[in-house]
Amino acid sequence: MAGKPWSGRFADRTDRRVEAFTESISFDRRLFQQDIRGSIAHARMLQTVGLLTPEECQQIERGLLEIQAEIEAGHFAFVQEREDVHMHIEAALIEKLGDTGRKLHTARSRNDQVVTGLKLWAREALDRVDGALERLQRALVDSARRHREVVLPGYTHLQRAQPVLAAHYFLAYVEKLERDRSRLADCRRRLNVLPLGAAALAGTSLPIDRQAVADALGFDGVAANSLDVSSDRDFAVETVFVLTMIAEHLAGWAEEWILWSTQEFGFLALPDAICTGSSIMPQKKNPDVLELIRGRSARVVGSLTTLLVLIKGLPMAYNRDLQEDKEPLFAAFDTVEACLELAAVVVEGASFRVDRIAERLDEGFLDATTLMEHLIALGVPQRTAHEVIGKLVGQCERRGLKRLADLTDAELAEADPRLGPEARGVLGVANAIRAFRSYGSTAPAEVDAQLARWTSRLHLAEGASPAGG
Ligand code: ARG
């Protein structure tokens, strides 16, 4: 063919090097189903408004479904001369149908077609990620129930701080993931507005019915400004931001569990099935899955950065730069989906080394804050109580005593006469845990209430799993 496909404007064909540089088929072919779904909805609408006859519409629909089957079966040839998935599918349709195929592109442009396909793809991917988040939440709640009786040292600055129930710890991640899910739902709501019919940038003079297309494709509404929507990639940036938050949540958790599975911590036992060995050190058992979950967050941050820089300074409306939106979007979804799946595998397979944790719970004065609060409850000003208990801790350290409970009644009373024998009721980790009471705290009753809330919210079967593990 002289010139370019479907163009009367050009006398010469495109330079091969330009084709190779500008193609997007190598990565946007994964939009083929979404493109075909969009085209079928578009064709049906064209028929209703009289721009296609019922026969033409039927032929187009059948042709598109055949093309879909060919692509799915791997019988479809992708070539560099046809820039993207949209041109491939349309060209194949024209090969099948001739003039009827040449009518499909009525009242649309690739600019609105691309963003429609991408939105449909992102919407599905977003729903998959939501499902994966829910599965991970379930695994975490299940662990919370399995470890309901286990007490952990809680850390701030990675220094021992106060005791927390293991269930409280697991539910902390459930909450973080719940915020991620709610952010995804927000993104989905803003994304779910139909671009198709915006055409190149200004709309069309043809009598189309955009609402009908929106209904057919499950969009909640029709974009009210054609200039805006044909160049809108906010949804891609926003979604990848949420994916970045998910990746960051997973990376923090992975880091923690890498530490917890060291000899030094000894809190966690990871099953062989998720660990790897060393080629030289026969004894090694490495938590590579967790390290890669931590490491892959870098890619997602990279995708977000790419998209943010990509849209910076773009004038209205479509600019070819926008073709660069797809790879980072796909990569971010692929990475986060894989990480979420593996995170659930790790959570399901890991168990706390309850005895190792319990052995050293007496270290680090985890009950000091509760003892201070005991004094506050007796009317001692907080600053004073803080000082009194701080001095007791200092005294213990100087004398090599591990626990505040190792001090005698006389020594406690000497520090403050209000520290009577009943103060022992909050000493020791088990007592300290029982002393908590505020909403959202690690108090057993509070944690049980939260566990019950999540159990019903995630439709898990009632009845706690046995403690320990
Ligand atoms: N392949 C391009 C993309 O994915 C579509 C180009 C649409 N419009 C244009 N005028 N070149 O963004």
mmCIF file of C-alpha atoms and ligand atoms in Angstrom, residues 24 28 83-84 86 110-111 114 233 318 320 322-323 326, ligand 1:
data_model
loop_
_atom_site.group_PDB
_atom_site.id
_atom_site.type_symbol
_atom_site.label_atom_id
_atom_site.label_comp_id
_atom_site.label_asym_id
_atom_site.label_seq_id
_atom_site.Cartn_x
_atom_site.Cartn_y
_atom_site.Cartn_z
ATOM 1 C CA SER A 24 2.771 0.397 21.413
ATOM 2 C CA ASP A 28 -0.845 -2.620 24.698
ATOM 3 C CA GLU A 83 0.906 0.809 15.795
ATOM 4 C CA ASP A 84 -1.322 -0.466 18.545
ATOM 5 C CA HIS A 86 -6.730 -0.699 18.392
ATOM 6 C CA ARG A 110 -8.208 6.409 19.118
ATOM 7 C CA ASN A 111 -7.832 9.082 21.776
ATOM 8 C CA VAL A 114 -7.413 4.177 24.164
ATOM 9 C CA ARG A 233 -4.837 10.031 33.104
ATOM 10 C CA TYR A 318 -4.144 14.154 23.736
ATOM 11 C CA ARG A 320 1.550 11.098 22.251
ATOM 12 C CA LEU A 322 0.261 9.561 26.974
ATOM 13 C CA GLN A 323 1.093 6.309 25.243
ATOM 14 C CA LYS A 326 0.509 1.866 30.020
HETATM 15 N N1 ARG B 1 -1.006 4.103 20.525
HETATM 16 C C1 ARG B 1 -1.440 5.330 21.087
HETATM 17 C C2 ARG B 1 -1.612 5.247 22.602
HETATM 18 O O1 ARG B 1 -1.620 4.196 23.132
HETATM 19 C C3 ARG B 1 -2.712 5.784 20.499
HETATM 20 C C4 ARG B 1 -2.556 6.959 19.687
HETATM 21 C C5 ARG B 1 -3.789 7.703 19.578
HETATM 22 N N2 ARG B 1 -3.810 8.921 18.877
HETATM 23 C C6 ARG B 1 -2.961 9.493 18.043
HETATM 24 N N3 ARG B 1 -3.360 10.553 17.501
HETATM 25 N N4 ARG B 1 -1.768 9.060 17.774
HETATM 26 O O2 ARG B 1 -1.728 6.270 23.257
#
